[in-house]
Each structure stands twice: as C-alpha cells, then as structure tokens.
mmCIF file of C-alpha atoms and ligand atoms in Angstrom:
data_model
loop_
_atom_site.group_PDB
_atom_site.id
_atom_site.type_symbol
_atom_site.label_atom_id
_atom_site.label_comp_id
_atom_site.label_asym_id
_atom_site.label_seq_id
_atom_site.Cartn_x
_atom_site.Cartn_y
_atom_site.Cartn_z
ATOM 1 C CA UNK A 1211 41.898 9.174 -30.496
ATOM 2 C CA UNK A 1212 40.865 12.431 -28.882
ATOM 3 C CA UNK A 1213 40.753 10.959 -25.519
ATOM 4 C CA UNK A 1214 43.668 8.893 -25.689
ATOM 5 C CA UNK A 1215 45.448 12.565 -26.529
ATOM 6 C CA UNK A 1216 44.074 14.432 -23.397
ATOM 7 C CA UNK A 1217 44.722 11.417 -21.474
ATOM 8 C CA UNK A 1218 48.222 11.450 -22.301
ATOM 9 C CA UNK A 1219 48.374 15.575 -22.327
ATOM 10 C CA UNK A 1220 47.054 15.006 -18.516
ATOM 11 C CA UNK A 1221 49.562 12.288 -17.639
ATOM 12 C CA UNK A 1222 52.426 14.930 -18.758
ATOM 13 C CA UNK A 1223 51.105 17.559 -16.384
ATOM 14 C CA UNK A 1224 50.984 14.866 -13.533
ATOM 15 C CA UNK A 1225 54.372 14.367 -13.982
ATOM 16 C CA UNK A 1226 55.423 17.906 -14.142
ATOM 17 C CA UNK A 1227 53.443 18.964 -10.881
ATOM 18 C CA UNK A 1228 54.134 15.543 -9.182
ATOM 19 C CA UNK A 1229 55.121 17.201 -5.837
ATOM 20 C CA UNK A 1230 51.421 18.782 -5.862
ATOM 21 C CA UNK A 1231 48.925 15.799 -6.762
ATOM 22 C CA UNK A 1232 46.527 17.033 -4.324
ATOM 23 C CA UNK A 1233 45.961 20.282 -6.584
ATOM 24 C CA UNK A 1234 45.539 18.534 -9.812
ATOM 25 C CA UNK A 1235 42.185 17.395 -11.266
ATOM 26 C CA UNK A 1236 41.155 14.020 -11.283
ATOM 27 C CA UNK A 1237 37.898 12.490 -12.856
ATOM 28 C CA UNK A 1238 36.605 12.103 -9.374
ATOM 29 C CA UNK A 1239 37.774 15.859 -8.505
ATOM 30 C CA UNK A 1240 37.164 18.276 -10.986
ATOM 31 C CA UNK A 1241 36.228 21.467 -9.120
ATOM 32 C CA UNK A 1242 36.611 22.746 -5.460
ATOM 33 C CA UNK A 1243 33.826 24.771 -4.140
ATOM 34 C CA UNK A 1244 34.833 27.069 -1.334
ATOM 35 C CA UNK A 1245 31.947 28.053 0.797
ATOM 36 C CA UNK A 1246 31.894 31.648 2.252
ATOM 37 C CA UNK A 1247 28.782 33.028 3.787
ATOM 38 C CA UNK A 1248 26.097 32.113 1.710
ATOM 39 C CA UNK A 1249 27.966 31.943 -1.645
ATOM 40 C CA UNK A 1250 30.525 29.709 -3.192
ATOM 41 C CA UNK A 1251 33.940 30.338 -4.988
ATOM 42 C CA UNK A 1252 34.611 28.371 -7.723
ATOM 43 C CA UNK A 1253 30.934 27.646 -9.189
ATOM 44 C CA UNK A 1254 29.055 29.304 -11.828
ATOM 45 C CA UNK A 1255 29.001 32.660 -10.153
ATOM 46 C CA UNK A 1256 31.788 35.184 -10.948
ATOM 47 C CA UNK A 1257 33.151 36.642 -7.651
ATOM 48 C CA UNK A 1258 34.267 39.971 -7.056
ATOM 49 C CA UNK A 1259 36.207 40.784 -3.902
ATOM 50 C CA UNK A 1260 36.957 44.807 -4.299
ATOM 51 C CA UNK A 1261 37.973 47.554 -1.650
ATOM 52 C CA UNK A 1262 41.163 49.587 -0.392
ATOM 53 C CA UNK A 1263 44.561 48.463 -0.493
ATOM 54 C CA UNK A 1264 44.420 49.186 3.314
ATOM 55 C CA UNK A 1265 41.999 49.775 5.989
ATOM 56 C CA UNK A 1266 42.584 53.703 6.731
ATOM 57 C CA UNK A 1267 39.809 55.260 8.251
ATOM 58 C CA UNK A 1268 36.175 53.722 8.992
ATOM 59 C CA UNK A 1269 34.522 56.243 6.694
ATOM 60 C CA UNK A 1270 36.795 55.037 3.851
ATOM 61 C CA UNK A 1271 36.025 51.725 4.633
ATOM 62 C CA UNK A 1272 32.121 52.002 4.872
ATOM 63 C CA UNK A 1273 31.654 54.048 1.769
ATOM 64 C CA UNK A 1274 33.867 51.760 -0.154
ATOM 65 C CA UNK A 1275 31.839 48.667 1.050
ATOM 66 C CA UNK A 1276 28.461 50.228 0.607
ATOM 67 C CA UNK A 1277 29.577 51.206 -2.936
ATOM 68 C CA UNK A 1278 31.023 47.860 -4.264
ATOM 69 C CA UNK A 1279 28.169 45.523 -2.806
ATOM 70 C CA UNK A 1280 25.800 47.748 -4.970
ATOM 71 C CA UNK A 1281 27.828 46.763 -8.042
ATOM 72 C CA UNK A 1282 27.481 43.222 -7.142
ATOM 73 C CA UNK A 1283 30.778 42.370 -5.176
ATOM 74 C CA UNK A 1284 30.607 39.820 -2.742
ATOM 75 C CA UNK A 1285 33.697 40.014 -0.736
ATOM 76 C CA UNK A 1286 35.387 43.386 0.930
ATOM 77 C CA UNK A 1287 39.069 43.628 0.839
ATOM 78 C CA UNK A 1288 41.349 45.653 2.999
ATOM 79 C CA UNK A 1289 44.429 45.001 4.627
ATOM 80 C CA UNK A 1290 44.886 45.609 8.361
ATOM 81 C CA UNK A 1291 48.422 44.243 8.297
ATOM 82 C CA UNK A 1292 50.399 45.436 5.485
ATOM 83 C CA UNK A 1293 53.563 44.408 3.877
ATOM 84 C CA UNK A 1294 54.996 47.164 1.992
ATOM 85 C CA UNK A 1295 57.956 47.645 0.237
ATOM 86 C CA UNK A 1296 59.274 50.552 2.083
ATOM 87 C CA UNK A 1297 59.758 49.936 6.022
ATOM 88 C CA UNK A 1298 58.898 53.314 6.398
ATOM 89 C CA UNK A 1299 55.729 53.090 4.766
ATOM 90 C CA UNK A 1300 52.407 52.616 6.707
ATOM 91 C CA UNK A 1301 52.060 49.253 8.041
ATOM 92 C CA UNK A 1302 48.404 49.168 8.670
ATOM 93 C CA UNK A 1303 45.989 49.469 11.828
ATOM 94 C CA UNK A 1304 46.270 45.772 12.959
ATOM 95 C CA UNK A 1305 43.495 44.912 15.368
ATOM 96 C CA UNK A 1306 41.872 48.598 14.646
ATOM 97 C CA UNK A 1307 41.743 47.789 11.029
ATOM 98 C CA UNK A 1308 40.199 44.440 11.786
ATOM 99 C CA UNK A 1309 37.578 46.071 14.202
ATOM 100 C CA UNK A 1310 36.786 48.064 11.189
ATOM 101 C CA UNK A 1311 36.359 45.119 8.748
ATOM 102 C CA UNK A 1312 34.032 43.683 11.231
ATOM 103 C CA UNK A 1313 32.085 46.621 11.186
ATOM 104 C CA UNK A 1314 31.717 47.070 8.064
ATOM 105 C CA UNK A 1315 30.712 43.433 7.353
ATOM 106 C CA UNK A 1316 27.974 43.870 10.097
ATOM 107 C CA UNK A 1317 26.800 46.894 8.102
ATOM 108 C CA UNK A 1318 26.846 45.401 4.528
ATOM 109 C CA UNK A 1319 26.583 41.673 4.721
ATOM 110 C CA UNK A 1320 29.866 41.181 2.256
ATOM 111 C CA UNK A 1321 32.021 38.649 3.337
ATOM 112 C CA UNK A 1322 36.022 40.056 4.614
ATOM 113 C CA UNK A 1323 39.234 39.146 2.996
ATOM 114 C CA UNK A 1324 42.297 40.439 4.695
ATOM 115 C CA UNK A 1325 46.008 39.550 5.083
ATOM 116 C CA UNK A 1326 47.783 37.609 7.724
ATOM 117 C CA UNK A 1327 51.361 38.115 7.586
ATOM 118 C CA UNK A 1328 52.723 36.037 10.584
ATOM 119 C CA UNK A 1329 51.413 32.764 12.198
ATOM 120 C CA UNK A 1330 51.352 34.384 15.686
ATOM 121 C CA UNK A 1331 48.607 36.379 14.300
ATOM 122 C CA UNK A 1332 46.760 33.658 12.586
ATOM 123 C CA UNK A 1333 44.199 33.319 15.571
ATOM 124 C CA UNK A 1334 43.369 37.097 15.682
ATOM 125 C CA UNK A 1335 42.776 37.716 11.884
ATOM 126 C CA UNK A 1336 40.835 34.061 11.626
ATOM 127 C CA UNK A 1337 38.321 35.559 14.308
ATOM 128 C CA UNK A 1338 37.593 38.538 11.956
ATOM 129 C CA UNK A 1339 37.924 37.202 8.528
ATOM 130 C CA UNK A 1340 36.263 35.022 6.415
ATOM 131 C CA UNK A 1341 38.995 34.371 4.116
ATOM 132 C CA UNK A 1342 42.602 34.778 5.208
ATOM 133 C CA UNK A 1343 44.781 36.390 2.403
ATOM 134 C CA UNK A 1344 48.613 35.175 2.215
ATOM 135 C CA UNK A 1345 50.262 37.867 0.330
ATOM 136 C CA UNK A 1346 52.696 37.600 -2.435
ATOM 137 C CA UNK A 1347 55.555 38.205 -0.251
ATOM 138 C CA UNK A 1348 54.427 35.324 2.225
ATOM 139 C CA UNK A 1349 53.774 32.644 -0.561
ATOM 140 C CA UNK A 1350 56.702 30.177 0.465
ATOM 141 C CA UNK A 1351 56.307 30.860 4.192
ATOM 142 C CA UNK A 1352 55.373 27.504 5.208
ATOM 143 C CA UNK A 1353 55.081 27.953 8.769
ATOM 144 C CA UNK A 1354 52.565 30.514 8.058
ATOM 145 C CA UNK A 1355 50.888 28.511 5.437
ATOM 146 C CA UNK A 1356 50.657 25.751 8.150
ATOM 147 C CA UNK A 1357 48.920 27.946 10.768
ATOM 148 C CA UNK A 1358 46.905 29.424 8.310
ATOM 149 C CA UNK A 1359 45.345 26.221 7.042
ATOM 150 C CA UNK A 1360 44.666 24.895 10.766
ATOM 151 C CA UNK A 1361 42.677 27.765 11.264
ATOM 152 C CA UNK A 1362 39.873 26.376 9.147
ATOM 153 C CA UNK A 1363 39.000 29.596 7.116
ATOM 154 C CA UNK A 1364 39.536 29.471 3.493
ATOM 155 C CA UNK A 1365 42.827 30.945 1.984
ATOM 156 C CA UNK A 1366 43.326 33.412 -0.866
ATOM 157 C CA UNK A 1367 46.861 32.166 -1.926
ATOM 158 C CA UNK A 1368 48.500 35.151 -3.513
ATOM 159 C CA UNK A 1369 51.284 33.890 -6.267
ATOM 160 C CA UNK A 1370 54.630 35.214 -5.129
ATOM 161 C CA UNK A 1371 56.108 37.898 -7.528
ATOM 162 C CA UNK A 1372 59.223 35.771 -8.192
ATOM 163 C CA UNK A 1373 57.216 32.074 -7.972
ATOM 164 C CA UNK A 1374 56.685 29.742 -10.704
ATOM 165 C CA UNK A 1375 53.314 27.940 -11.148
ATOM 166 C CA UNK A 1376 54.562 24.738 -9.750
ATOM 167 C CA UNK A 1377 55.941 26.870 -6.830
ATOM 168 C CA UNK A 1378 52.485 28.292 -6.258
ATOM 169 C CA UNK A 1379 50.776 24.618 -6.462
ATOM 170 C CA UNK A 1380 53.490 23.563 -4.039
ATOM 171 C CA UNK A 1381 52.307 26.385 -1.618
ATOM 172 C CA UNK A 1382 48.772 25.335 -2.200
ATOM 173 C CA UNK A 1383 49.662 21.485 -1.804
ATOM 174 C CA UNK A 1384 51.126 22.452 1.751
ATOM 175 C CA UNK A 1385 47.730 24.205 2.978
ATOM 176 C CA UNK A 1386 45.903 21.020 1.662
ATOM 177 C CA UNK A 1387 48.325 18.626 3.433
ATOM 178 C CA UNK A 1388 47.495 20.643 6.784
ATOM 179 C CA UNK A 1389 43.802 19.554 6.598
ATOM 180 C CA UNK A 1390 42.308 22.882 4.772
ATOM 181 C CA UNK A 1391 40.870 21.895 1.103
ATOM 182 C CA UNK A 1392 39.603 25.880 0.827
ATOM 183 C CA UNK A 1393 42.223 27.119 -1.159
ATOM 184 C CA UNK A 1394 41.669 30.102 -4.016
ATOM 185 C CA UNK A 1395 44.785 30.726 -5.828
ATOM 186 C CA UNK A 1396 45.364 34.357 -7.097
ATOM 187 C CA UNK A 1397 47.415 35.381 -9.936
ATOM 188 C CA UNK A 1398 48.708 38.977 -9.088
ATOM 189 C CA UNK A 1399 51.458 39.390 -11.561
ATOM 190 C CA UNK A 1400 55.083 38.337 -11.495
ATOM 191 C CA UNK A 1401 58.437 40.083 -12.178
ATOM 192 C CA UNK A 1402 59.743 39.721 -15.226
ATOM 193 C CA UNK A 1403 62.135 42.270 -17.481
ATOM 194 C CA UNK A 1404 59.183 44.149 -18.389
ATOM 195 C CA UNK A 1405 58.747 47.133 -16.003
ATOM 196 C CA UNK A 1406 56.146 49.593 -17.877
ATOM 197 C CA UNK A 1407 53.355 47.430 -15.883
ATOM 198 C CA UNK A 1408 54.089 47.193 -12.326
ATOM 199 C CA UNK A 1409 54.288 43.440 -12.728
ATOM 200 C CA UNK A 1410 53.595 40.961 -15.597
ATOM 201 C CA UNK A 1411 50.258 39.836 -15.685
ATOM 202 C CA UNK A 1412 50.384 36.161 -16.266
ATOM 203 C CA UNK A 1413 47.023 35.462 -17.376
ATOM 204 C CA UNK A 1414 48.519 32.118 -19.186
ATOM 205 C CA UNK A 1415 48.908 30.946 -15.438
ATOM 206 C CA UNK A 1416 44.967 31.358 -15.132
ATOM 207 C CA UNK A 1417 44.521 29.376 -18.378
ATOM 208 C CA UNK A 1418 46.818 26.595 -17.387
ATOM 209 C CA UNK A 1419 45.630 26.296 -13.994
ATOM 210 C CA UNK A 1420 42.110 26.072 -14.765
ATOM 211 C CA UNK A 1421 42.800 23.449 -17.168
ATOM 212 C CA UNK A 1422 44.965 21.157 -14.558
ATOM 213 C CA UNK A 1423 43.984 22.101 -10.886
ATOM 214 C CA UNK A 1424 40.534 21.601 -9.190
ATOM 215 C CA UNK A 1425 41.016 25.024 -7.021
ATOM 216 C CA UNK A 1426 39.323 28.309 -8.026
ATOM 217 C CA UNK A 1427 41.859 31.105 -9.184
ATOM 218 C CA UNK A 1428 40.869 34.598 -9.345
ATOM 219 C CA UNK A 1429 42.847 37.715 -11.018
ATOM 220 C CA UNK A 1430 44.269 40.286 -9.272
ATOM 221 C CA UNK A 1431 44.451 43.329 -12.272
ATOM 222 C CA UNK A 1432 45.250 45.979 -9.537
ATOM 223 C CA UNK A 1433 49.127 44.781 -8.434
ATOM 224 C CA UNK A 1434 49.528 43.390 -11.944
ATOM 225 C CA UNK A 1435 48.869 46.777 -13.736
ATOM 226 C CA UNK A 1436 50.208 49.089 -10.971
ATOM 227 C CA UNK A 1437 48.286 51.969 -13.038
ATOM 228 C CA UNK A 1438 44.487 52.332 -12.650
ATOM 229 C CA UNK A 1439 44.071 53.143 -16.285
ATOM 230 C CA UNK A 1440 45.090 49.511 -17.116
ATOM 231 C CA UNK A 1441 43.126 47.816 -14.378
ATOM 232 C CA UNK A 1442 39.854 47.274 -16.335
ATOM 233 C CA UNK A 1443 41.487 46.086 -19.550
ATOM 234 C CA UNK A 1444 43.341 43.709 -17.308
ATOM 235 C CA UNK A 1445 40.093 42.336 -15.193
ATOM 236 C CA UNK A 1446 38.489 41.481 -19.057
ATOM 237 C CA UNK A 1447 41.465 39.584 -19.869
ATOM 238 C CA UNK A 1448 41.405 37.950 -16.342
ATOM 239 C CA UNK A 1449 37.532 36.621 -17.276
ATOM 240 C CA UNK A 1450 38.879 35.617 -20.646
ATOM 241 C CA UNK A 1451 41.287 33.595 -19.555
ATOM 242 C CA UNK A 1452 38.642 31.733 -17.253
ATOM 243 C CA UNK A 1453 39.253 33.286 -13.879
ATOM 244 C CA UNK A 1454 36.687 32.118 -11.180
ATOM 245 C CA UNK A 1455 36.693 35.883 -9.806
ATOM 246 C CA UNK A 1456 38.407 39.251 -9.188
ATOM 247 C CA UNK A 1457 40.062 40.866 -6.521
ATOM 248 C CA UNK A 1458 40.298 44.709 -7.387
ATOM 249 C CA UNK A 1459 41.387 47.835 -5.261
ATOM 250 C CA UNK A 1460 38.825 50.646 -4.780
ATOM 251 C CA UNK A 1461 38.900 54.032 -3.089
ATOM 252 C CA UNK A 1462 36.811 56.857 -2.585
ATOM 253 C CA UNK A 1463 39.852 59.211 -3.309
ATOM 254 C CA UNK A 1464 42.585 57.348 -4.649
ATOM 255 C CA UNK A 1465 45.034 60.034 -5.113
ATOM 256 C CA UNK A 1466 44.804 60.362 -1.112
ATOM 257 C CA UNK A 1467 45.203 56.660 -0.513
ATOM 258 C CA UNK A 1468 47.733 55.670 2.184
ATOM 259 C CA UNK A 1469 48.690 52.511 -0.057
ATOM 260 C CA UNK A 1470 48.507 51.906 -3.747
ATOM 261 C CA UNK A 1471 46.606 54.992 -4.545
ATOM 262 C CA UNK A 1472 47.959 54.830 -8.389
ATOM 263 C CA UNK A 1473 46.315 51.328 -9.160
ATOM 264 C CA UNK A 1474 42.994 52.019 -6.927
ATOM 265 C CA UNK A 1475 39.750 52.602 -8.970
ATOM 266 C CA UNK A 1476 37.271 55.364 -7.961
ATOM 267 C CA UNK A 1477 33.836 54.603 -7.396
ATOM 268 C CA UNK A 1478 32.891 55.708 -10.812
ATOM 269 C CA UNK A 1479 35.604 53.846 -12.496
ATOM 270 C CA UNK A 1480 34.762 50.424 -10.595
ATOM 271 C CA UNK A 1481 31.116 50.826 -11.829
ATOM 272 C CA UNK A 1482 32.186 51.275 -15.329
ATOM 273 C CA UNK A 1483 34.871 48.206 -14.984
ATOM 274 C CA UNK A 1484 32.084 46.009 -13.742
ATOM 275 C CA UNK A 1485 29.739 47.242 -16.487
ATOM 276 C CA UNK A 1486 32.461 46.362 -19.014
ATOM 277 C CA UNK A 1487 32.831 42.839 -17.824
ATOM 278 C CA UNK A 1488 29.142 41.954 -18.592
ATOM 279 C CA UNK A 1489 29.524 40.851 -22.066
ATOM 280 C CA UNK A 1490 32.566 38.484 -20.965
ATOM 281 C CA UNK A 1491 30.576 37.163 -17.806
ATOM 282 C CA UNK A 1492 27.614 36.535 -20.380
ATOM 283 C CA UNK A 1493 29.880 33.891 -22.093
ATOM 284 C CA UNK A 1494 29.916 31.905 -19.140
ATOM 285 C CA UNK A 1495 27.158 29.848 -17.607
ATOM 286 C CA UNK A 1496 26.066 32.749 -15.212
ATOM 287 C CA UNK A 1497 27.467 36.486 -14.253
ATOM 288 C CA UNK A 1498 27.582 38.294 -11.380
ATOM 289 C CA UNK A 1499 24.249 39.009 -9.521
ATOM 290 C CA UNK A 1500 21.419 40.319 -11.574
ATOM 291 C CA UNK A 1501 19.901 43.402 -10.298
ATOM 292 C CA UNK A 1502 16.723 41.480 -8.844
ATOM 293 C CA UNK A 1503 19.313 39.516 -7.057
ATOM 294 C CA UNK A 1504 21.485 42.578 -5.706
ATOM 295 C CA UNK A 1505 18.107 43.985 -4.592
ATOM 296 C CA UNK A 1506 17.912 40.605 -2.669
ATOM 297 C CA UNK A 1507 21.273 41.398 -1.181
ATOM 298 C CA UNK A 1508 20.547 44.986 -0.232
ATOM 299 C CA UNK A 1509 17.727 43.441 2.059
ATOM 300 C CA UNK A 1510 20.188 41.341 3.809
ATOM 301 C CA UNK A 1511 22.544 44.371 4.988
HETATM 302 C C1 LIG B 1237 47.481 43.691 -1.530
HETATM 303 O O1 LIG B 1237 46.545 42.495 -2.099
HETATM 304 O O2 LIG B 1237 47.191 44.903 -1.233
HETATM 305 C C2 LIG B 1237 49.034 43.124 -1.432
HETATM 306 C C3 LIG B 1237 49.988 43.601 -0.643
HETATM 307 O O3 LIG B 1237 48.954 42.100 -2.776
HETATM 308 P P1 LIG B 1237 50.501 41.443 -3.132
HETATM 309 O O4 LIG B 1237 50.783 40.134 -1.644
HETATM 310 O O5 LIG B 1237 49.985 40.619 -4.092
HETATM 311 O O6 LIG B 1237 51.466 42.436 -3.259
HETATM 312 MN MN1 LIG B 1238 47.760 46.668 -2.580
#
C-alpha cells in the first residue's frame, strides 16, 4: 500500500519535471556524489563553502581562507568576475583575482569555487577553479552552461532569482546533456512580493529537490538574507531542510567589504554560526570534520 502510494507520487513528479529526466532520482540512481580534491559533495559529510563575496586583496583572501578552514570549511568562495546590480560597482579583479584564489588554495589546501560569467572565460576560470559557479543572473544562459559543462569541472548552479524549480532543473539537465554529471544545485533565495529580506529563501525547494533529484543541493543563506544577523538562522534552516552543504559569505571587515558587506559574517560570527549548526548536523549521519580530522587537514596545508 505504502509502496504503491510512493510509486504514484514519484510518477507525478516525473510528469511535472518531464523536461529534466536525467536529474530525477531512479532506483538505479539515488544520489550523485561530486568529487572535489579529496572529498565529495552529496555524501555523508556536510560541506561548507565560505569566503568573501569578491576577491579584494591577498591579505583579505588569505586571512579568510585560513580562518574558515579552521572551522571545518572545505571550499573557499570568492568572486574574481562579479555580476553586480550596478554597472558602476566593482566588477572583480579578473585574472589577478584567480591568481589570488590559487595562492589561497596552495596555502590552505581548500578547494576553490568561483563564478564564471562568460563562455569566453570558461577555459581561464577552469584552469584556476575546482568548481565553476554559475550565478543567479546566468542560470538560463545555455551557451555559458554548455561551455562550463564541457570544461569537465564540477558546476555549482545557482537558482535564478526569478527561476522556478522546473527552470533550475532544466538548466541542470543542459549541463548533464553536455557530458558533465557533476552538478551541485544552490538555493539562494528568489524574488517575491516580500522585500524585508533581500530574497525569499525558498527552503521548500531544498526539501523538494532532495526528495526528487539525485543532484546535491546546497543552501546560500547570505544572498537569501541580505543581512548578516539573519544568516546563521537561515543556515540552520537550510541544514534542517536537508541541504548537502552551505555557501556563506565571510569577510575580515564586512563594513569595508567591496561587495555584499551587509550580509557578510565577521570571523567571530562565522565561528558562532558553525557551532550553532552542530546540533542540527548531529541529526544527520555525520557532521563537519571533528577536531581530530580538522587537525589532519592542518597538516596538509
Ligand atoms: C555571489 O555568490 O556572490 C553571487 C553574486 O550570487 P548570486 O549569483 O546568487 O547573486
Ligand atoms: Mn555576493
């Protein structure tokens, strides 16, 4: 009886998302594991990606990288090519930013995730990044998705701010169809009539996607919240919804950040947030690396 019901449920989702069949779970394919350096995304370990919104200076990036690694982050985030709402805002350091990310990887052993905005930049960004980020504003740029897919690097695909779940899954399908199975989805909030938070954090999408799709999905509480005070609560909600990881903005001096300072955590706030996730992560099969494992990571760097 129960099995019948769940089979019917699965069928109805399959019909609804019929344009992205490769993304949906099947008995043969329940979960994609995305390998990055010496760990995987989508497995038992909750993966934290943390770092500044933009790569600004060597000091800013290295200080942040060393700090977040101590708290169990596996991946350093930071934009070298920045899509900004204002054409007059800082657009990123480009190649110089990628070189700073590379330096930070060599100094800490953290993997690097960074955005690529144009298909022309894919070969360059793929040379430096362990994961290519497709930003919210680019989610439906299929030419970019195809080029990014063909680089062979794992892709962090952020949900467009006005994209439905079906739109997000279609974009993931484009990447799969271009020969790249390593897609990580990201819920970063969508535009609704509510404007108190920067975006509306659609955690229901995380729960739904965990149920129907085999791709890992991570939560971005920073761009959802827009205010740093709300980020830790949003992160906990993301964990409770079943996210496989987190991407969060952290800055040594958020009030002086060149982009997204309002939503960036200080180091102390990041530590506090990570500690506050522990009871939620305990409910999963395993949490972030324990102190002993973190010590082993230190030895690598
Ligand atoms: C970012 O990660 O800094 C960013 C620009 O995110 P989004 O594409 O979700 O707005
Ligand atoms: Mn940002």
